[in-house]
Amino acid sequence: MTNAIIGTWRMAAEGVELAAPDLVKGGSAADAVTRGIMAVEDNPDNISVGFGGLPNRDGVLEMDSAFMNGDDFQIGAVAGVRDIANPILVSRRLSQERVNNVLVGIGAEEYAAAQGFARKNMLTDKAQAEYTKRKAASQRGERLTPYDGHDTVGMIALDEAGTMVAGTSTSGLFMKHAGRVGDSPLAGNGFYVDSEVGGAVATGLGEDMMKRPLCFETVDLMARGLGVQDALDQAVYGFIAKLQARNGKVGEFSYVALDNRGNFAVASNVEFQFAVAVNGAAHLYLVTPLDLGQVQLRQEY
Ligand code: GLY
């Protein structure tokens, strides 16, 4: 059997490296994704996920997250949650419920409290200072777009028993409108996994990525016989081209995918990094887009 874990951006490397040895020892994909994403959420240097994430335009940090089990398709997700130490833990617990699997705002926070999950002030002094700087620039009349720091951590794991799990966590766009929700908690758009096939997770501009469920489409194309890279390319680049033709513009799109044999793939229209460990051997890759549909991969370690 093969075990594997893959995660978006350099920030995922720490989590991938923590979780990979457990997978080698027979640990579950669910624990690997949970542990991997918690490491990213807990690190205050990551400015777009969990503790240390950058806030919305009111100076409040609101987070989105999801967890999906590829054996039974159970999904849990939260959106617009505040002051929860680890949104991925709440998403995972919600995925075990029969109903009420996706909760937003106060309802999600009440659920988390009732389940005993830790509350924490997630806004660090550094994030607060960045917000104050941005707000001052806005008051000076500089046009600001809610852009910087919107990178999501998404992870997919495959364990020795053949179970696959996907998860996401993000604080969304810096200076977003209060209550704004991106693609990360949306099944099919931000993540999808089927243990008999594979999974995909997304990071980029949620407003564009929610226009089509490319993670689901990737898995569906794999189920129809395409290899993981061909499936991802067909789903992602086909839609980017369509969006460009229809709208004349397209946001950032980056995806990683993993099949149920441990083969992985990447598609991106921006420079992007991802971390992956297959049977415990961890690597970090830099992805540079060339012409649409083609990327150059450089193994950094
Ligand atoms: N992709 C994360 C977001 O747009 O919120």
PDB file of C-alpha atoms and ligand atoms in Angstrom:
ATOM      1  CA  MET A   1       0.000   0.000   0.000  1.00  0.00           C
ATOM      2  CA  THR A   2       0.937   3.631  -0.374  1.00  0.00           C
ATOM      3  CA  ASN A   3       0.379   6.555   1.979  1.00  0.00           C
ATOM      4  CA  ALA A   4       0.606  10.198   1.015  1.00  0.00           C
ATOM      5  CA  ILE A   5      -0.234  13.736   2.060  1.00  0.00           C
ATOM      6  CA  ILE A   6      -0.176  16.912  -0.043  1.00  0.00           C
ATOM      7  CA  GLY A   7      -0.786  20.531   0.951  1.00  0.00           C
ATOM      8  CA  THR A   8      -0.991  23.967  -0.641  1.00  0.00           C
ATOM      9  CA  TRP A   9       1.716  26.624  -0.252  1.00  0.00           C
ATOM     10  CA  ARG A  10       5.026  26.586   1.571  1.00  0.00           C
ATOM     11  CA  MET A  11       3.161  27.054   4.871  1.00  0.00           C
ATOM     12  CA  ALA A  12       1.828  23.486   4.448  1.00  0.00           C
ATOM     13  CA  ALA A  13       5.321  22.002   4.584  1.00  0.00           C
ATOM     14  CA  GLU A  14       5.505  21.996   8.384  1.00  0.00           C
ATOM     15  CA  GLY A  15       2.138  20.223   8.648  1.00  0.00           C
ATOM     16  CA  VAL A  16       2.960  17.730   5.903  1.00  0.00           C
ATOM     17  CA  GLU A  17       6.254  16.877   7.600  1.00  0.00           C
ATOM     18  CA  LEU A  18       4.537  16.436  10.965  1.00  0.00           C
ATOM     19  CA  ALA A  19       1.772  14.231   9.595  1.00  0.00           C
ATOM     20  CA  ALA A  20       3.750  12.074   7.158  1.00  0.00           C
ATOM     21  CA  PRO A  21       5.540   9.865   9.733  1.00  0.00           C
ATOM     22  CA  ASP A  22       2.196   9.032  11.366  1.00  0.00           C
ATOM     23  CA  LEU A  23       0.810   7.904   8.007  1.00  0.00           C
ATOM     24  CA  VAL A  24       3.866   5.684   7.515  1.00  0.00           C
ATOM     25  CA  LYS A  25       3.169   4.104  10.924  1.00  0.00           C
ATOM     26  CA  GLY A  26      -0.414   3.334   9.883  1.00  0.00           C
ATOM     27  CA  GLY A  27      -2.089   6.507  11.151  1.00  0.00           C
ATOM     28  CA  SER A  28      -5.366   7.617   9.612  1.00  0.00           C
ATOM     29  CA  ALA A  29      -5.816  10.096   6.783  1.00  0.00           C
ATOM     30  CA  ALA A  30      -8.287  11.975   9.001  1.00  0.00           C
ATOM     31  CA  ASP A  31      -5.674  12.473  11.721  1.00  0.00           C
ATOM     32  CA  ALA A  32      -3.018  13.398   9.154  1.00  0.00           C
ATOM     33  CA  VAL A  33      -5.139  16.152   7.596  1.00  0.00           C
ATOM     34  CA  THR A  34      -6.244  17.396  11.018  1.00  0.00           C
ATOM     35  CA  ARG A  35      -2.710  17.474  12.411  1.00  0.00           C
ATOM     36  CA  GLY A  36      -1.267  18.983   9.250  1.00  0.00           C
ATOM     37  CA  ILE A  37      -3.802  21.798   9.059  1.00  0.00           C
ATOM     38  CA  MET A  38      -3.663  22.509  12.805  1.00  0.00           C
ATOM     39  CA  ALA A  39       0.073  23.128  12.475  1.00  0.00           C
ATOM     40  CA  VAL A  40      -0.661  25.784   9.861  1.00  0.00           C
ATOM     41  CA  GLU A  41      -3.525  27.302  11.875  1.00  0.00           C
ATOM     42  CA  ASP A  42      -1.371  27.532  15.012  1.00  0.00           C
ATOM     43  CA  ASN A  43       1.587  29.285  13.373  1.00  0.00           C
ATOM     44  CA  PRO A  44       1.229  33.101  13.733  1.00  0.00           C
ATOM     45  CA  ASP A  45       3.602  33.662  10.808  1.00  0.00           C
ATOM     46  CA  ASN A  46       0.928  32.403   8.399  1.00  0.00           C
ATOM     47  CA  ILE A  47      -1.063  35.555   7.587  1.00  0.00           C
ATOM     48  CA  SER A  48      -3.973  33.927   5.809  1.00  0.00           C
ATOM     49  CA  VAL A  49      -4.863  30.963   8.034  1.00  0.00           C
ATOM     50  CA  GLY A  50      -5.885  30.722  11.692  1.00  0.00           C
ATOM     51  CA  PHE A  51      -3.901  32.514  14.423  1.00  0.00           C
ATOM     52  CA  GLY A  52      -2.176  35.518  12.857  1.00  0.00           C
ATOM     53  CA  GLY A  53      -4.526  35.670   9.874  1.00  0.00           C
ATOM     54  CA  LEU A  54      -5.330  39.119   8.507  1.00  0.00           C
ATOM     55  CA  PRO A  55      -8.762  40.537   9.385  1.00  0.00           C
ATOM     56  CA  ASN A  56     -11.759  41.784   7.407  1.00  0.00           C
ATOM     57  CA  ARG A  57     -12.360  45.481   6.724  1.00  0.00           C
ATOM     58  CA  ASP A  58     -13.863  45.933  10.208  1.00  0.00           C
ATOM     59  CA  GLY A  59     -10.656  44.620  11.771  1.00  0.00           C
ATOM     60  CA  VAL A  60     -12.260  41.281  12.696  1.00  0.00           C
ATOM     61  CA  LEU A  61     -10.712  37.928  11.787  1.00  0.00           C
ATOM     62  CA  GLU A  62     -13.300  35.603  10.224  1.00  0.00           C
ATOM     63  CA  MET A  63     -12.325  32.104   9.152  1.00  0.00           C
ATOM     64  CA  ASP A  64     -13.664  29.394   6.820  1.00  0.00           C
ATOM     65  CA  SER A  65     -12.799  25.693   6.937  1.00  0.00           C
ATOM     66  CA  ALA A  66     -13.963  22.283   5.725  1.00  0.00           C
ATOM     67  CA  PHE A  67     -13.278  18.581   6.247  1.00  0.00           C
ATOM     68  CA  MET A  68     -14.381  15.716   4.000  1.00  0.00           C
ATOM     69  CA  ASN A  69     -14.077  11.957   4.441  1.00  0.00           C
ATOM     70  CA  GLY A  70     -13.673  10.181   1.097  1.00  0.00           C
ATOM     71  CA  ASP A  71     -15.041   6.868   2.394  1.00  0.00           C
ATOM     72  CA  ASP A  72     -18.552   8.002   3.287  1.00  0.00           C
ATOM     73  CA  PHE A  73     -18.574  11.495   1.697  1.00  0.00           C
ATOM     74  CA  GLN A  74     -19.338  13.056   5.080  1.00  0.00           C
ATOM     75  CA  ILE A  75     -18.612  16.791   5.026  1.00  0.00           C
ATOM     76  CA  GLY A  76     -18.291  19.323   7.821  1.00  0.00           C
ATOM     77  CA  ALA A  77     -17.646  23.035   7.277  1.00  0.00           C
ATOM     78  CA  VAL A  78     -17.701  26.371   9.055  1.00  0.00           C
ATOM     79  CA  ALA A  79     -17.793  29.867   7.583  1.00  0.00           C
ATOM     80  CA  GLY A  80     -17.262  33.323   9.028  1.00  0.00           C
ATOM     81  CA  VAL A  81     -16.215  32.015  12.448  1.00  0.00           C
ATOM     82  CA  ARG A  82     -14.368  34.154  14.987  1.00  0.00           C
ATOM     83  CA  ASP A  83     -12.133  33.347  17.960  1.00  0.00           C
ATOM     84  CA  ILE A  84     -11.951  29.601  17.393  1.00  0.00           C
ATOM     85  CA  ALA A  85      -8.431  28.251  17.875  1.00  0.00           C
ATOM     86  CA  ASN A  86      -8.687  25.483  15.277  1.00  0.00           C
ATOM     87  CA  PRO A  87     -11.537  25.696  12.761  1.00  0.00           C
ATOM     88  CA  ILE A  88     -10.411  22.378  11.201  1.00  0.00           C
ATOM     89  CA  LEU A  89     -11.282  20.561  14.450  1.00  0.00           C
ATOM     90  CA  VAL A  90     -14.800  21.974  14.356  1.00  0.00           C
ATOM     91  CA  SER A  91     -15.169  21.058  10.667  1.00  0.00           C
ATOM     92  CA  ARG A  92     -14.040  17.516  11.411  1.00  0.00           C
ATOM     93  CA  ARG A  93     -16.511  17.161  14.291  1.00  0.00           C
ATOM     94  CA  LEU A  94     -19.315  18.545  12.092  1.00  0.00           C
ATOM     95  CA  SER A  95     -18.485  15.928   9.454  1.00  0.00           C
ATOM     96  CA  GLN A  96     -19.483  13.284  12.003  1.00  0.00           C
ATOM     97  CA  GLU A  97     -22.991  14.707  12.459  1.00  0.00           C
ATOM     98  CA  ARG A  98     -26.019  13.356  10.592  1.00  0.00           C
ATOM     99  CA  VAL A  99     -27.435  16.855   9.970  1.00  0.00           C
ATOM    100  CA  ASN A 100     -26.270  20.437  10.610  1.00  0.00           C
ATOM    101  CA  ASN A 101     -22.974  19.704   8.844  1.00  0.00           C
ATOM    102  CA  VAL A 102     -22.285  23.260   7.649  1.00  0.00           C
ATOM    103  CA  LEU A 103     -22.544  26.089  10.177  1.00  0.00           C
ATOM    104  CA  VAL A 104     -21.843  29.806   9.862  1.00  0.00           C
ATOM    105  CA  GLY A 105     -21.024  32.642  12.258  1.00  0.00           C
ATOM    106  CA  ILE A 106     -22.572  32.619  15.730  1.00  0.00           C
ATOM    107  CA  GLY A 107     -24.227  29.234  15.246  1.00  0.00           C
ATOM    108  CA  ALA A 108     -20.871  27.666  14.430  1.00  0.00           C
ATOM    109  CA  GLU A 109     -19.229  29.391  17.410  1.00  0.00           C
ATOM    110  CA  GLU A 110     -21.975  28.173  19.770  1.00  0.00           C
ATOM    111  CA  TYR A 111     -21.570  24.635  18.421  1.00  0.00           C
ATOM    112  CA  ALA A 112     -17.793  24.813  18.905  1.00  0.00           C
ATOM    113  CA  ALA A 113     -18.210  26.049  22.483  1.00  0.00           C
ATOM    114  CA  ALA A 114     -20.767  23.340  23.279  1.00  0.00           C
ATOM    115  CA  GLN A 115     -18.359  20.719  21.926  1.00  0.00           C
ATOM    116  CA  GLY A 116     -15.574  22.056  24.132  1.00  0.00           C
ATOM    117  CA  PHE A 117     -13.315  23.482  21.432  1.00  0.00           C
ATOM    118  CA  ALA A 118     -10.880  26.150  22.595  1.00  0.00           C
ATOM    119  CA  ARG A 119     -11.712  29.817  22.102  1.00  0.00           C
ATOM    120  CA  LYS A 120      -8.810  32.117  21.375  1.00  0.00           C
ATOM    121  CA  ASN A 121      -8.271  35.723  20.313  1.00  0.00           C
ATOM    122  CA  MET A 122      -6.902  34.975  16.849  1.00  0.00           C
ATOM    123  CA  LEU A 123      -5.876  38.544  15.951  1.00  0.00           C
ATOM    124  CA  THR A 124      -2.173  39.003  16.656  1.00  0.00           C
ATOM    125  CA  ASP A 125      -0.509  42.392  17.239  1.00  0.00           C
ATOM    126  CA  LYS A 126       1.243  41.975  13.879  1.00  0.00           C
ATOM    127  CA  ALA A 127      -2.046  41.410  12.039  1.00  0.00           C
ATOM    128  CA  GLN A 128      -3.625  44.335  13.892  1.00  0.00           C
ATOM    129  CA  ALA A 129      -0.710  46.593  12.853  1.00  0.00           C
ATOM    130  CA  GLU A 130      -1.085  45.519   9.217  1.00  0.00           C
ATOM    131  CA  TYR A 131      -4.781  46.298   9.376  1.00  0.00           C
ATOM    132  CA  THR A 132      -4.144  49.746  10.896  1.00  0.00           C
ATOM    133  CA  LYS A 133      -1.647  50.501   8.109  1.00  0.00           C
ATOM    134  CA  ARG A 134      -4.098  49.437   5.405  1.00  0.00           C
ATOM    135  CA  LYS A 135      -6.946  51.363   6.928  1.00  0.00           C
ATOM    136  CA  ALA A 136      -4.835  54.534   7.095  1.00  0.00           C
ATOM    137  CA  ALA A 137      -3.933  54.114   3.425  1.00  0.00           C
ATOM    138  CA  SER A 138      -7.612  53.741   2.625  1.00  0.00           C
ATOM    139  CA  GLN A 139      -8.427  56.930   4.547  1.00  0.00           C
ATOM    140  CA  ARG A 140      -5.755  58.770   2.535  1.00  0.00           C
ATOM    141  CA  GLY A 141      -7.787  57.875  -0.531  1.00  0.00           C
ATOM    142  CA  GLU A 142      -5.625  55.024  -1.827  1.00  0.00           C
ATOM    143  CA  ARG A 143      -7.789  52.532  -3.620  1.00  0.00           C
ATOM    144  CA  LEU A 144      -7.504  49.226  -1.857  1.00  0.00           C
ATOM    145  CA  THR A 145      -8.633  45.892  -3.113  1.00  0.00           C
ATOM    146  CA  PRO A 146      -9.133  43.017  -0.717  1.00  0.00           C
ATOM    147  CA  TYR A 147      -6.277  40.972  -2.029  1.00  0.00           C
ATOM    148  CA  ASP A 148      -3.130  40.363  -0.012  1.00  0.00           C
ATOM    149  CA  GLY A 149      -2.925  37.280   2.111  1.00  0.00           C
ATOM    150  CA  HIS A 150      -5.747  35.142   0.785  1.00  0.00           C
ATOM    151  CA  ASP A 151      -3.864  31.865   0.527  1.00  0.00           C
ATOM    152  CA  THR A 152      -5.772  28.855   1.798  1.00  0.00           C
ATOM    153  CA  VAL A 153      -4.192  25.762   3.237  1.00  0.00           C
ATOM    154  CA  GLY A 154      -5.770  22.710   1.634  1.00  0.00           C
ATOM    155  CA  MET A 155      -4.597  19.165   2.317  1.00  0.00           C
ATOM    156  CA  ILE A 156      -5.449  15.696   1.017  1.00  0.00           C
ATOM    157  CA  ALA A 157      -4.193  12.494   2.634  1.00  0.00           C
ATOM    158  CA  LEU A 158      -4.237   8.812   1.698  1.00  0.00           C
ATOM    159  CA  ASP A 159      -3.659   6.261   4.458  1.00  0.00           C
ATOM    160  CA  GLU A 160      -2.511   2.631   4.396  1.00  0.00           C
ATOM    161  CA  ALA A 161      -6.118   1.447   4.719  1.00  0.00           C
ATOM    162  CA  GLY A 162      -6.972   3.268   1.485  1.00  0.00           C
ATOM    163  CA  THR A 163      -9.039   6.023   3.112  1.00  0.00           C
ATOM    164  CA  MET A 164      -8.688   9.508   1.686  1.00  0.00           C
ATOM    165  CA  VAL A 165      -9.561  12.776   3.455  1.00  0.00           C
ATOM    166  CA  ALA A 166      -9.461  16.425   2.383  1.00  0.00           C
ATOM    167  CA  GLY A 167      -9.465  19.593   4.487  1.00  0.00           C
ATOM    168  CA  THR A 168      -9.180  23.363   4.118  1.00  0.00           C
ATOM    169  CA  SER A 169      -8.667  26.365   6.393  1.00  0.00           C
ATOM    170  CA  THR A 170      -8.376  30.079   5.642  1.00  0.00           C
ATOM    171  CA  SER A 171      -9.034  33.569   6.953  1.00  0.00           C
ATOM    172  CA  GLY A 172     -10.070  34.518   3.410  1.00  0.00           C
ATOM    173  CA  LEU A 173      -9.301  37.824   1.759  1.00  0.00           C
ATOM    174  CA  PHE A 174      -7.612  40.542   3.782  1.00  0.00           C
ATOM    175  CA  MET A 175     -10.045  43.503   4.096  1.00  0.00           C
ATOM    176  CA  LYS A 176     -12.972  41.409   2.878  1.00  0.00           C
ATOM    177  CA  HIS A 177     -16.523  42.486   3.667  1.00  0.00           C
ATOM    178  CA  ALA A 178     -17.814  41.183   7.008  1.00  0.00           C
ATOM    179  CA  GLY A 179     -19.552  37.874   6.367  1.00  0.00           C
ATOM    180  CA  ARG A 180     -17.820  37.248   3.048  1.00  0.00           C
ATOM    181  CA  VAL A 181     -17.367  33.534   2.372  1.00  0.00           C
ATOM    182  CA  GLY A 182     -14.897  32.115  -0.164  1.00  0.00           C
ATOM    183  CA  ASP A 183     -14.590  28.758  -1.893  1.00  0.00           C
ATOM    184  CA  SER A 184     -12.814  26.951   0.944  1.00  0.00           C
ATOM    185  CA  PRO A 185     -15.920  25.696   2.824  1.00  0.00           C
ATOM    186  CA  LEU A 186     -17.795  24.890  -0.420  1.00  0.00           C
ATOM    187  CA  ALA A 187     -17.794  21.198  -1.356  1.00  0.00           C
ATOM    188  CA  GLY A 188     -16.708  20.632  -4.930  1.00  0.00           C
ATOM    189  CA  ASN A 189     -15.235  24.128  -5.247  1.00  0.00           C
ATOM    190  CA  GLY A 190     -12.685  24.310  -2.440  1.00  0.00           C
ATOM    191  CA  PHE A 191     -12.221  20.564  -1.932  1.00  0.00           C
ATOM    192  CA  TYR A 192     -13.543  17.127  -2.878  1.00  0.00           C
ATOM    193  CA  VAL A 193     -12.419  13.566  -2.190  1.00  0.00           C
ATOM    194  CA  ASP A 194     -13.557  10.032  -2.991  1.00  0.00           C
ATOM    195  CA  SER A 195     -11.406   7.243  -1.502  1.00  0.00           C
ATOM    196  CA  GLU A 196     -12.082   5.014  -4.510  1.00  0.00           C
ATOM    197  CA  VAL A 197     -10.673   7.667  -6.847  1.00  0.00           C
ATOM    198  CA  GLY A 198      -8.753  10.622  -5.365  1.00  0.00           C
ATOM    199  CA  GLY A 199      -9.148  14.186  -4.216  1.00  0.00           C
ATOM    200  CA  ALA A 200      -8.419  17.822  -5.046  1.00  0.00           C
ATOM    201  CA  VAL A 201      -8.135  21.067  -3.044  1.00  0.00           C
ATOM    202  CA  ALA A 202      -8.040  24.682  -4.167  1.00  0.00           C
ATOM    203  CA  THR A 203      -6.464  28.010  -3.279  1.00  0.00           C
ATOM    204  CA  GLY A 204      -6.883  31.343  -5.015  1.00  0.00           C
ATOM    205  CA  LEU A 205      -9.576  33.932  -5.568  1.00  0.00           C
ATOM    206  CA  GLY A 206     -12.683  32.355  -4.081  1.00  0.00           C
ATOM    207  CA  GLU A 207     -15.084  34.554  -6.033  1.00  0.00           C
ATOM    208  CA  ASP A 208     -13.818  33.012  -9.287  1.00  0.00           C
ATOM    209  CA  MET A 209     -13.174  29.524  -7.943  1.00  0.00           C
ATOM    210  CA  MET A 210     -16.755  29.169  -6.775  1.00  0.00           C
ATOM    211  CA  LYS A 211     -18.002  29.718 -10.327  1.00  0.00           C
ATOM    212  CA  ARG A 212     -17.459  26.036 -11.099  1.00  0.00           C
ATOM    213  CA  PRO A 213     -16.817  22.982  -8.849  1.00  0.00           C
ATOM    214  CA  LEU A 214     -13.413  22.150 -10.291  1.00  0.00           C
ATOM    215  CA  CYS A 215     -12.335  19.924  -7.386  1.00  0.00           C
ATOM    216  CA  PHE A 216     -15.369  17.724  -7.944  1.00  0.00           C
ATOM    217  CA  GLU A 217     -14.872  17.794 -11.700  1.00  0.00           C
ATOM    218  CA  THR A 218     -11.257  16.689 -11.311  1.00  0.00           C
ATOM    219  CA  VAL A 219     -12.281  13.693  -9.212  1.00  0.00           C
ATOM    220  CA  ASP A 220     -15.118  12.907 -11.613  1.00  0.00           C
ATOM    221  CA  LEU A 221     -12.757  12.956 -14.607  1.00  0.00           C
ATOM    222  CA  MET A 222     -10.393  10.638 -12.708  1.00  0.00           C
ATOM    223  CA  ALA A 223     -13.316   8.296 -12.022  1.00  0.00           C
ATOM    224  CA  ARG A 224     -13.969   8.246 -15.777  1.00  0.00           C
ATOM    225  CA  GLY A 225     -10.428   7.039 -16.411  1.00  0.00           C
ATOM    226  CA  LEU A 226      -8.190  10.090 -16.757  1.00  0.00           C
ATOM    227  CA  GLY A 227      -4.891  10.181 -14.877  1.00  0.00           C
ATOM    228  CA  VAL A 228      -4.677  12.666 -12.028  1.00  0.00           C
ATOM    229  CA  GLN A 229      -2.652  15.279 -13.968  1.00  0.00           C
ATOM    230  CA  ASP A 230      -4.792  15.041 -17.103  1.00  0.00           C
ATOM    231  CA  ALA A 231      -7.987  15.295 -15.046  1.00  0.00           C
ATOM    232  CA  LEU A 232      -6.775  18.358 -13.161  1.00  0.00           C
ATOM    233  CA  ASP A 233      -5.488  20.051 -16.324  1.00  0.00           C
ATOM    234  CA  GLN A 234      -8.712  19.443 -18.215  1.00  0.00           C
ATOM    235  CA  ALA A 235     -10.927  20.736 -15.412  1.00  0.00           C
ATOM    236  CA  VAL A 236      -8.877  23.746 -14.339  1.00  0.00           C
ATOM    237  CA  TYR A 237      -7.343  25.135 -17.520  1.00  0.00           C
ATOM    238  CA  GLY A 238     -10.504  24.536 -19.527  1.00  0.00           C
ATOM    239  CA  PHE A 239     -12.456  26.721 -17.127  1.00  0.00           C
ATOM    240  CA  ILE A 240      -9.766  29.391 -16.805  1.00  0.00           C
ATOM    241  CA  ALA A 241      -9.833  29.770 -20.597  1.00  0.00           C
ATOM    242  CA  LYS A 242     -13.625  29.980 -20.591  1.00  0.00           C
ATOM    243  CA  LEU A 243     -13.677  32.572 -17.815  1.00  0.00           C
ATOM    244  CA  GLN A 244     -11.040  34.655 -19.583  1.00  0.00           C
ATOM    245  CA  ALA A 245     -13.031  34.522 -22.824  1.00  0.00           C
ATOM    246  CA  ARG A 246     -16.335  35.425 -21.156  1.00  0.00           C
ATOM    247  CA  ASN A 247     -15.190  38.001 -18.589  1.00  0.00           C
ATOM    248  CA  GLY A 248     -11.901  39.248 -19.971  1.00  0.00           C
ATOM    249  CA  LYS A 249     -10.244  38.564 -16.623  1.00  0.00           C
ATOM    250  CA  VAL A 250      -9.591  35.706 -14.277  1.00  0.00           C
ATOM    251  CA  GLY A 251      -8.346  35.508 -10.683  1.00  0.00           C
ATOM    252  CA  GLU A 252      -5.666  33.300  -9.186  1.00  0.00           C
ATOM    253  CA  PHE A 253      -6.351  29.567  -9.489  1.00  0.00           C
ATOM    254  CA  SER A 254      -4.087  26.942  -7.871  1.00  0.00           C
ATOM    255  CA  TYR A 255      -5.014  23.310  -7.245  1.00  0.00           C
ATOM    256  CA  VAL A 256      -3.321  20.152  -6.046  1.00  0.00           C
ATOM    257  CA  ALA A 257      -4.751  16.675  -6.514  1.00  0.00           C
ATOM    258  CA  LEU A 258      -3.891  13.186  -5.273  1.00  0.00           C
ATOM    259  CA  ASP A 259      -5.159   9.857  -6.568  1.00  0.00           C
ATOM    260  CA  ASN A 260      -5.799   6.752  -4.482  1.00  0.00           C
ATOM    261  CA  ARG A 261      -2.423   5.268  -5.471  1.00  0.00           C
ATOM    262  CA  GLY A 262      -0.401   8.250  -4.252  1.00  0.00           C
ATOM    263  CA  ASN A 263       0.143   9.969  -7.613  1.00  0.00           C
ATOM    264  CA  PHE A 264      -0.132  13.752  -7.322  1.00  0.00           C
ATOM    265  CA  ALA A 265      -0.716  16.668  -9.675  1.00  0.00           C
ATOM    266  CA  VAL A 266      -0.737  20.468  -9.708  1.00  0.00           C
ATOM    267  CA  ALA A 267      -2.359  23.153 -11.851  1.00  0.00           C
ATOM    268  CA  SER A 268      -1.888  26.890 -11.366  1.00  0.00           C
ATOM    269  CA  ASN A 269      -2.033  30.175 -13.229  1.00  0.00           C
ATOM    270  CA  VAL A 270       0.259  31.916 -10.696  1.00  0.00           C
ATOM    271  CA  GLU A 271       3.556  31.088  -9.043  1.00  0.00           C
ATOM    272  CA  PHE A 272       2.720  28.607  -6.340  1.00  0.00           C
ATOM    273  CA  GLN A 273       4.326  26.159  -3.933  1.00  0.00           C
ATOM    274  CA  PHE A 274       3.089  22.889  -2.525  1.00  0.00           C
ATOM    275  CA  ALA A 275       4.415  20.278  -0.125  1.00  0.00           C
ATOM    276  CA  VAL A 276       3.942  16.543  -0.576  1.00  0.00           C
ATOM    277  CA  ALA A 277       5.084  13.358   1.149  1.00  0.00           C
ATOM    278  CA  VAL A 278       4.632   9.931  -0.419  1.00  0.00           C
ATOM    279  CA  ASN A 279       5.504   7.030   1.890  1.00  0.00           C
ATOM    280  CA  GLY A 280       7.125   9.505   4.257  1.00  0.00           C
ATOM    281  CA  ALA A 281       9.505  11.239   1.804  1.00  0.00           C
ATOM    282  CA  ALA A 282       8.641  14.945   2.002  1.00  0.00           C
ATOM    283  CA  HIS A 283       9.323  17.456  -0.776  1.00  0.00           C
ATOM    284  CA  LEU A 284       8.515  21.071  -1.516  1.00  0.00           C
ATOM    285  CA  TYR A 285       7.872  22.153  -5.118  1.00  0.00           C
ATOM    286  CA  LEU A 286       7.860  25.555  -6.747  1.00  0.00           C
ATOM    287  CA  VAL A 287       5.390  25.836  -9.613  1.00  0.00           C
ATOM    288  CA  THR A 288       5.896  28.469 -12.303  1.00  0.00           C
ATOM    289  CA  PRO A 289       3.144  28.906 -14.890  1.00  0.00           C
ATOM    290  CA  LEU A 290       4.246  29.030 -18.530  1.00  0.00           C
ATOM    291  CA  ASP A 291       1.655  29.163 -21.306  1.00  0.00           C
ATOM    292  CA  LEU A 292      -1.867  28.407 -20.094  1.00  0.00           C
ATOM    293  CA  GLY A 293      -2.028  24.714 -19.296  1.00  0.00           C
ATOM    294  CA  GLN A 294       1.676  24.310 -18.720  1.00  0.00           C
ATOM    295  CA  VAL A 295       3.749  24.742 -15.599  1.00  0.00           C
ATOM    296  CA  GLN A 296       7.388  24.296 -14.739  1.00  0.00           C
ATOM    297  CA  LEU A 297       8.024  22.314 -11.556  1.00  0.00           C
ATOM    298  CA  ARG A 298      11.146  22.771  -9.472  1.00  0.00           C
ATOM    299  CA  GLN A 299      11.779  20.500  -6.509  1.00  0.00           C
ATOM    300  CA  GLU A 300      13.127  22.757  -3.733  1.00  0.00           C
ATOM    301  CA  TYR A 301      13.952  19.818  -1.449  1.00  0.00           C
TER     302      TYR A 301
HETATM  303  N1  GLY B   1      -9.591  30.789  -1.576  1.00  0.00           N
HETATM  304  C1  GLY B   1      -9.900  31.370  -0.339  1.00  0.00           C
HETATM  305  C2  GLY B   1     -10.822  32.488  -0.405  1.00  0.00           C
HETATM  306  O1  GLY B   1     -11.037  33.086  -1.456  1.00  0.00           O
HETATM  307  O2  GLY B   1     -11.386  32.826   0.631  1.00  0.00           O
END
